Each structure stands twice: as structure tokens, then as C-alpha cells.
mmCIF file of C-alpha atoms and ligand atoms in Angstrom:
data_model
loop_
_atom_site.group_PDB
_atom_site.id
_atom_site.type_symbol
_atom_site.label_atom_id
_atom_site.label_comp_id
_atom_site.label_asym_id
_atom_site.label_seq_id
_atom_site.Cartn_x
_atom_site.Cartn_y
_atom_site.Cartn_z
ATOM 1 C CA UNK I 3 18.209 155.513 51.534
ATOM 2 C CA UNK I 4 14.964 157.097 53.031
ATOM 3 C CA UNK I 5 15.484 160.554 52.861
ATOM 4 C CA UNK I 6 16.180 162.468 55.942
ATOM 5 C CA UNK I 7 12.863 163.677 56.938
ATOM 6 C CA UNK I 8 10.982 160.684 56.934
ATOM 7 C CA UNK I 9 13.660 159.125 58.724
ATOM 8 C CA UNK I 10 13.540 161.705 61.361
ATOM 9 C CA UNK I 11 9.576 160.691 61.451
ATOM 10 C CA UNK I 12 10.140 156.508 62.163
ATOM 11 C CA UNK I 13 12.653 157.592 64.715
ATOM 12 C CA UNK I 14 10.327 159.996 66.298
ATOM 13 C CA UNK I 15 7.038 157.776 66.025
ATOM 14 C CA UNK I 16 8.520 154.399 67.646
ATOM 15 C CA UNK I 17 4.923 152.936 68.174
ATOM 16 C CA UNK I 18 3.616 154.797 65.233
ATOM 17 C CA UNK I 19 5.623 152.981 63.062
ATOM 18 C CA UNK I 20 4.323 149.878 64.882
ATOM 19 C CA UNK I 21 0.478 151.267 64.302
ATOM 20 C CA UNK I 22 1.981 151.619 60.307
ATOM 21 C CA UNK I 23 2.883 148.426 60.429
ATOM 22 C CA UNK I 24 0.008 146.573 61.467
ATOM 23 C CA UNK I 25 -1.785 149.466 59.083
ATOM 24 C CA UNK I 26 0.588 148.421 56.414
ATOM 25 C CA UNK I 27 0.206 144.862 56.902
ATOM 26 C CA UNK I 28 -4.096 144.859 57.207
ATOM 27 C CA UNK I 29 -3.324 146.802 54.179
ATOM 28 C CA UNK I 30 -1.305 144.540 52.702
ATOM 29 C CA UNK I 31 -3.963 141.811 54.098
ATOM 30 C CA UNK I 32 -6.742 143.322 52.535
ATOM 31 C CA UNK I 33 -4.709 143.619 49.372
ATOM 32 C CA UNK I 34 -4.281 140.006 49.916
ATOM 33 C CA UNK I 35 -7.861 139.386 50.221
ATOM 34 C CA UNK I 36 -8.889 141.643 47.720
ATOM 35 C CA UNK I 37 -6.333 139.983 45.425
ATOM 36 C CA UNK I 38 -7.624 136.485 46.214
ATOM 37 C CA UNK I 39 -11.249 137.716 45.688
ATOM 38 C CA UNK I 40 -10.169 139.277 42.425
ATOM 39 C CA UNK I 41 -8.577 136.538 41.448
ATOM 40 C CA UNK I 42 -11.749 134.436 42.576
ATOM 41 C CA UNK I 43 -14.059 136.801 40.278
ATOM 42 C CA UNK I 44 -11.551 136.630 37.600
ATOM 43 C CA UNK I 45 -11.359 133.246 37.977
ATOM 44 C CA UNK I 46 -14.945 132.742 37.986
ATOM 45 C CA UNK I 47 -15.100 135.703 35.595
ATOM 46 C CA UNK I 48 -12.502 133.028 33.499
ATOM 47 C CA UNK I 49 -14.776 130.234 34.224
ATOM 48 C CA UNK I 50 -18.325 131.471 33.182
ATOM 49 C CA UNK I 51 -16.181 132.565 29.694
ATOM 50 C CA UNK I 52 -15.332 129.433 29.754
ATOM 51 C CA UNK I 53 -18.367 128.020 30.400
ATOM 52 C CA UNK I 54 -19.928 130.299 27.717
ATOM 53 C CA UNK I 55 -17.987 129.419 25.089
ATOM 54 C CA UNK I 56 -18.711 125.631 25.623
ATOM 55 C CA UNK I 57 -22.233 125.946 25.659
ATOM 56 C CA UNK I 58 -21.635 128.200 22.781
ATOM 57 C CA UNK I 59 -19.478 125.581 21.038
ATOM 58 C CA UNK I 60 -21.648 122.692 21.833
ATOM 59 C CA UNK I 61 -24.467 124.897 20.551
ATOM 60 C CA UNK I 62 -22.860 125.847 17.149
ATOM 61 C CA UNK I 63 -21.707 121.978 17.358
ATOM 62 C CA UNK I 64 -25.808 120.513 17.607
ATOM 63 C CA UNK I 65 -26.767 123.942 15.134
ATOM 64 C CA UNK I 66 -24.094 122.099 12.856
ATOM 65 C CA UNK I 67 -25.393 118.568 13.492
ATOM 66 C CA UNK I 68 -28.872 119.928 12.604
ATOM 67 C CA UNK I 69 -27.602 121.590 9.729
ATOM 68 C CA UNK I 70 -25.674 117.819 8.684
ATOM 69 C CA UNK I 71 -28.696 116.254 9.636
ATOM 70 C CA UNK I 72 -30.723 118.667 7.888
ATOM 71 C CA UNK I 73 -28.609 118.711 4.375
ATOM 72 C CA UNK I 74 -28.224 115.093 4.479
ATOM 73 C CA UNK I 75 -32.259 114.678 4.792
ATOM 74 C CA UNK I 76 -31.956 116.988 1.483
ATOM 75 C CA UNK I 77 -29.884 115.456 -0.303
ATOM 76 C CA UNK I 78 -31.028 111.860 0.257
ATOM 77 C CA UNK I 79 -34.727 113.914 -0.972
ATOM 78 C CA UNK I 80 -32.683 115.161 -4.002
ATOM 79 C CA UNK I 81 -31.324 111.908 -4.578
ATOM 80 C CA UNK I 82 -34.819 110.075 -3.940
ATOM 81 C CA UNK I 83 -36.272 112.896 -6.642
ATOM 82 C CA UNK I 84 -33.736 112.057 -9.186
ATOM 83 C CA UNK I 85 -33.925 108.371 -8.688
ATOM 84 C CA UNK I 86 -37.909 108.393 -9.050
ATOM 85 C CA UNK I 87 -37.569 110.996 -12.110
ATOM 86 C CA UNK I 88 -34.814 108.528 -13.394
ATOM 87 C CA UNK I 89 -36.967 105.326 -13.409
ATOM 88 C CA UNK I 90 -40.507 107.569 -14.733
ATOM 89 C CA UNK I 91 -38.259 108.566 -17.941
ATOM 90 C CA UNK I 92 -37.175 104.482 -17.979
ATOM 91 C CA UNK I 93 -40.743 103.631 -18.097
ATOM 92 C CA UNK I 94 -42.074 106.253 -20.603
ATOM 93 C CA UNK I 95 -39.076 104.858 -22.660
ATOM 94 C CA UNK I 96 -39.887 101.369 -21.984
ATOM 95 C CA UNK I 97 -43.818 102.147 -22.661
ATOM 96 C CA UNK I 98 -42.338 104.420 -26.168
ATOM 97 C CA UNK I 99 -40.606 101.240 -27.026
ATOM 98 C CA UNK I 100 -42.985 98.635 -26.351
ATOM 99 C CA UNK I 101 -45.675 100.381 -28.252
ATOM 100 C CA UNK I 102 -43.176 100.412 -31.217
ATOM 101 C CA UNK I 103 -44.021 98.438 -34.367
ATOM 102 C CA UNK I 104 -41.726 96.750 -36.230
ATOM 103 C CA UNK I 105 -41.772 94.242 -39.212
ATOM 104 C CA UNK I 106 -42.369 90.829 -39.140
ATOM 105 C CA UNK I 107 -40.128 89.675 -41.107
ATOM 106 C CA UNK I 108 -37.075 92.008 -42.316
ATOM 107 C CA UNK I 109 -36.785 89.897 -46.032
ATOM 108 C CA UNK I 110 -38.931 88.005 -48.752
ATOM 109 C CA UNK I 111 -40.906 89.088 -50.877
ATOM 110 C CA UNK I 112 -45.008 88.755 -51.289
ATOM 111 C CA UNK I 113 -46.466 85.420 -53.176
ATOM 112 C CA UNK I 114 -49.932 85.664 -52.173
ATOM 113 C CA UNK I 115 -52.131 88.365 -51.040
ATOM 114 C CA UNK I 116 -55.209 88.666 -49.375
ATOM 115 C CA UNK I 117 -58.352 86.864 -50.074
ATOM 116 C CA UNK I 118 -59.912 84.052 -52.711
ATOM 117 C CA UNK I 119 -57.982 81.581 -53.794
ATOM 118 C CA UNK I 120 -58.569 77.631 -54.659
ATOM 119 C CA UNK I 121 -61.861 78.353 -54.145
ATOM 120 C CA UNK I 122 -61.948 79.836 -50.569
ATOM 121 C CA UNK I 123 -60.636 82.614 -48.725
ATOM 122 C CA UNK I 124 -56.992 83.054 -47.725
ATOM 123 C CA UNK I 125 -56.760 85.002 -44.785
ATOM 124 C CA UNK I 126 -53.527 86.566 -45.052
ATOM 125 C CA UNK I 127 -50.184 87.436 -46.352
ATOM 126 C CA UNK I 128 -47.428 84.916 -48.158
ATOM 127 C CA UNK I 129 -43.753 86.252 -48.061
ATOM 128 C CA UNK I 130 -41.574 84.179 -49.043
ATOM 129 C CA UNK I 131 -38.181 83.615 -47.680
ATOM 130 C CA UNK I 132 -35.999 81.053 -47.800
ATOM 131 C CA UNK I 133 -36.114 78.425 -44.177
ATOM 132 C CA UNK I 134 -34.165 79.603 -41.250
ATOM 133 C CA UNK I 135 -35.104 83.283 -42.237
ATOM 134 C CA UNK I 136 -36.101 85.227 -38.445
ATOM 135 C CA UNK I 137 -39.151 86.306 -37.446
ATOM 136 C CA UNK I 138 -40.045 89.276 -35.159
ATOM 137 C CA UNK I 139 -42.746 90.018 -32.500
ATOM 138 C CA UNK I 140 -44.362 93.130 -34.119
ATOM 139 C CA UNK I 141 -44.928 95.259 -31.070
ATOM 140 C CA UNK I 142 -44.794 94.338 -27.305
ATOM 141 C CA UNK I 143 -47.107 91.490 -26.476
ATOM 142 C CA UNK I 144 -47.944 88.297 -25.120
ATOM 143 C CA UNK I 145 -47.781 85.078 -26.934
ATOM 144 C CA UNK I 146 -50.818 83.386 -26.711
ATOM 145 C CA UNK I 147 -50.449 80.041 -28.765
ATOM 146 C CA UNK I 148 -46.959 78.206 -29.774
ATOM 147 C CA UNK I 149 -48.479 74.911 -31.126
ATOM 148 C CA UNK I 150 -47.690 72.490 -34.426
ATOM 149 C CA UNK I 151 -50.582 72.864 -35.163
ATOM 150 C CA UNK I 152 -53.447 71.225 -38.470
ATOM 151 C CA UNK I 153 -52.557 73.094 -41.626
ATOM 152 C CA UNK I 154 -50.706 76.175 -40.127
ATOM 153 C CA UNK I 155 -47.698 73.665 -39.075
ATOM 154 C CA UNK I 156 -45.454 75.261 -36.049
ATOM 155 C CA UNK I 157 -47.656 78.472 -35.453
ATOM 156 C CA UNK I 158 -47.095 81.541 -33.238
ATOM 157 C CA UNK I 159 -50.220 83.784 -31.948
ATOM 158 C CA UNK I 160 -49.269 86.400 -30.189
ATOM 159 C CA UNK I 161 -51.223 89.247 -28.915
ATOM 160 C CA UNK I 162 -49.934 92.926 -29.092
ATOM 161 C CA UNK I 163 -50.547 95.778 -26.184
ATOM 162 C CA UNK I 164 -53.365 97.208 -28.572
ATOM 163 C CA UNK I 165 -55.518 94.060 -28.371
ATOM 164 C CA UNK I 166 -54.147 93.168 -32.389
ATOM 165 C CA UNK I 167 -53.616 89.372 -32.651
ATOM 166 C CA UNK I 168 -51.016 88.355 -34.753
ATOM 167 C CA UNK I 169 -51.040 84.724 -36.387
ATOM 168 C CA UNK I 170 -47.271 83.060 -38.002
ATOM 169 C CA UNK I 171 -47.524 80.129 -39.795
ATOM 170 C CA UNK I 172 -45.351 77.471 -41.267
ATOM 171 C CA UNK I 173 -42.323 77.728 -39.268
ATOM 172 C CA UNK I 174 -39.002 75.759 -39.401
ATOM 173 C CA UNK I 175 -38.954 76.656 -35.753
ATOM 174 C CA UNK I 176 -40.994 78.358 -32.887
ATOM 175 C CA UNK I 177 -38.433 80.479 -30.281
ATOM 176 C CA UNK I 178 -41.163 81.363 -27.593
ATOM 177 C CA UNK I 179 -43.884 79.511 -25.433
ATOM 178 C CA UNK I 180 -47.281 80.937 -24.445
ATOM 179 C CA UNK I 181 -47.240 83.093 -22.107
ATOM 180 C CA UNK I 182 -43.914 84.555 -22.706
ATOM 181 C CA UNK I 183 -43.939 88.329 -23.035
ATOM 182 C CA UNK I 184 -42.287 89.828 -26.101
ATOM 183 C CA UNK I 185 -41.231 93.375 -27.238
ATOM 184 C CA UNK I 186 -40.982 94.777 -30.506
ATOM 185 C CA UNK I 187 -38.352 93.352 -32.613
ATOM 186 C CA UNK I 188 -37.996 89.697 -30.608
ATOM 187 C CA UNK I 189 -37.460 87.169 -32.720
ATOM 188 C CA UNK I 190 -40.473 84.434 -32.552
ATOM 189 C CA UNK I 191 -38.816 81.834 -34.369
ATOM 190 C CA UNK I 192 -37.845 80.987 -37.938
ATOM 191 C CA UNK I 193 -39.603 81.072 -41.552
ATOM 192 C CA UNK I 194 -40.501 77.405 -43.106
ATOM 193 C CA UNK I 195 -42.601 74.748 -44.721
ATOM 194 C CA UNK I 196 -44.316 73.027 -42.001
ATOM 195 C CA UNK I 197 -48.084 72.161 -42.049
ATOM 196 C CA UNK I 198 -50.214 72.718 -45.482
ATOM 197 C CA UNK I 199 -47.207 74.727 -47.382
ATOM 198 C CA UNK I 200 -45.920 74.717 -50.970
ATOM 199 C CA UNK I 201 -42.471 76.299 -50.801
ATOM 200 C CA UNK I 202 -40.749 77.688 -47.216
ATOM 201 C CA UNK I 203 -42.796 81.358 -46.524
ATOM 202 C CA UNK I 204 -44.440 82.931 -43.887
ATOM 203 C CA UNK I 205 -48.184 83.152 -43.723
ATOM 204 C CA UNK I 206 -49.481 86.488 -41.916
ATOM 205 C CA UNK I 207 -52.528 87.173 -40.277
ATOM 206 C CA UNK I 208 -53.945 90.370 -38.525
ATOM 207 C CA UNK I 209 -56.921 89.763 -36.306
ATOM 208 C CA UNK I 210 -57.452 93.360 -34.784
ATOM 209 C CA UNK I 211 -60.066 92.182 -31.945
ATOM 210 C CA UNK I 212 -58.397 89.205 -31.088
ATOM 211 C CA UNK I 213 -61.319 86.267 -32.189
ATOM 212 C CA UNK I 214 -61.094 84.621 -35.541
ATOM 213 C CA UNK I 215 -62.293 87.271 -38.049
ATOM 214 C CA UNK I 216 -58.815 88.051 -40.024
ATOM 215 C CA UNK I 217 -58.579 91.417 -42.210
ATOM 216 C CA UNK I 218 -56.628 92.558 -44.855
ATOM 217 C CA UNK I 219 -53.248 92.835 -43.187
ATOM 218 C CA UNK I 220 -51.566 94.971 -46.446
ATOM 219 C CA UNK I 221 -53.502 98.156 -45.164
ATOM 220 C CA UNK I 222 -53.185 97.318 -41.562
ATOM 221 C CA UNK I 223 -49.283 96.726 -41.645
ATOM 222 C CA UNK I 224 -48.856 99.853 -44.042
ATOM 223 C CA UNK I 225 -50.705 102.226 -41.668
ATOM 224 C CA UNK I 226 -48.560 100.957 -39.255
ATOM 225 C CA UNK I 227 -45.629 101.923 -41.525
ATOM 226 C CA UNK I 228 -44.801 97.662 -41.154
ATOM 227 C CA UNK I 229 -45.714 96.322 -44.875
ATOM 228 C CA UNK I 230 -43.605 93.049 -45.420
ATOM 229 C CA UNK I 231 -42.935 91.511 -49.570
HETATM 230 ZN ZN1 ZN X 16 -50.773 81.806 -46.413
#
């Protein structure tokens, strides 16, 4: 279906056509070759894109890491802060509650104050309750005596954060040991008539420096808005 003229031409141009040929076909080749090296530079064109985007993905994947690495790191801080902040507030609470005062002895009423009587000094507070009636550490502390001991019968000393000694005598029963620290509101043991007693009651003593030298407790406890009786 060539049209006449260029038919007339391949006719006329026997070897031409031959010269076309080979032209066409060294065309053709170097299409060929130009093909394949497209195809090469695409292909390595494909590759380095390829290439590329893994590094870039690997990159964004270790930037991520990082950024894991770096948020967890945070949040285990934020988690350490709040822990720490946690356990400060537990201790100013504990160290608000421990330097609480509370009273003695939550019933009973006052049968003898401070001071002479029979002919010598008594050296603190009688309330009496009836036996089995508890009775409380006053603030935190340590117990320094839990004894029968002459006179005072079962007797608790314990000694409060403040350096305040606190002496309990008479008991039916003593709760803690020496050595045993207490908080505000334990109970000690129980109100009696052991040791020199007429009639179950505890006997109260305030020693503020902790030797043998007893005060008033009355004021003491009522400063320390504590007052038993
Ligand atoms: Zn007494």
C-alpha cells in the first residue's frame, strides 16, 4: 500500500534500499541501544529512587526511634517527677500527722490535780475511768519504758518527737514495748488499778525535757488543745 512514488524509488534504488536497510536497522540498533541504556538510566534512575526513599524511610524510621526513645525518656522523667512529688506530699502528711496531738485518754473525768497532797507532791493528773478504758500515744514517739513497775504499777513512758516525756500509770494492761515507735492516737494500753492506786484511773505526767522534773500538765495539755477530766 506504499504509494506509487516511493514505490517507484525502492524499485529504482535496488542497493539503496539495501544501504536503508542496514541504515534502518543501525537505526533501529541504536534505538535498541539507546533503549537499553534508557532503560539502564531509568532503571538506575528507578533504583537510586529507590534507594532514596529507603534511606529516607530508614531515616524517618531511626528520627522516629529517637523520637520513641526520646518521649519514653520523658515520660519515665514525668513519671519519676510525679512519683518523687507523690511520696514528698506522703511525708509532709506523715510528718503533719505525726506531729499531731491527741488526748490521752478520750473519757473520765479529773479526781486529782496537780501538786500537794498527803503531805507531798503529786506530780500529775488523776482521771478516772473505769478498767479496760484505752489509752493513746499523745503525738508520734518512742516508748521508752513499759515496766510493772514500784508504786506506778504497769507504767508506759514514752517520749514524743518534741523531746516531751509522757509518764501512764496504773494500767490494767500495757499494749507496747520499749522501743516501739508510736503515732498520735495509738493506743498504749488500758486504764487500771495496778501499783499504789485507790480506785481504777490514769495517772498523767508531763516531763517537757525528758529527766524527772514533772510540770503542771493542765496548762501543758490545754495549750496543746489535749486537756483530759
Ligand atoms: Zn496520780
Amino acid at each position: 500500500m506504499l504509494p506509487t512514488s516511493a514505490a517507484v524509488a525502492l524499485v529504482v534504488t535496488a542497493t539503496g534500499a539495501t544501504v536503508a536497510e542496514s541504515s534502518s536497522a543501525l537505526t533501529f540498533d541504536l534505538t535498541g541501544q539507546q533503549t537499553a541504556l534508557a532503560r539502564t538510566e531509568q532503571a538506575a534512575d528507578e533504583a537510586t529512587t529507590t534507594d532514596l526513599a529507603q534511606r529516607r524511610q530508614a531515616s524517618a524510621m531511626q528520627t522516629a526511634a529517637l523520637a520513641g526513645r526520646v518521649e519514653a525518656k520523658q515520660r519515665a522523667a514525668r513519671s519519676a517527677a510525679r512519683k518523687a512529688a507523690a511520696e514528698a506530699a506522703a511525708r509532709a502528711k506523715a510528718e503533719r500527722e505525726g506531729k499531731r496531738w491527741v488526748k490521752a485518754i478520750r473519757t473520765g473525768t479529773l479526781t486529782s490535780g496537780f501538786g500537794p497532797r498527803w503531805g507531798k507532791t503529786h506530780d500529775g493528773l488523776d482521771i478516772g475511768a473505769p478498767t479496760g478504758t484505752p489509752i493513746y500515744a499523745m503525738s508520734k514517739g518512742t516508748v521508752i519504758l513499759s515496766a510493772n513497775v514500784f508504786s506506778f504499777g504497769n507504767k508506759v513512758e514514752i517520749r514524743y518527737w518534741d523531746g516531751t516525756v509522757s509518764w501512764y500509770g496504773h494500767m490494767s494492761r500495757r499494749d507496747v514495748a520499749v522501743g516501739d515507735t508510736v503515732m498520735p492516737g495509738d493506743q498504749v494500753g488500758l486504764v487500771g488499778n495496778t501499783g499504789h492506786s485507790f480506785g481504777s484511773h490514769l495517772h498523767l505526767e508531763i516531763h517537757p525535757t525528758g529527766g524527772d522534773n514533772p510540770i503542771n500538765p493542765a496548762p501543758w495539755l490545754k495549750r496543746h488543745n489535749i486537756m483530759v477530766g
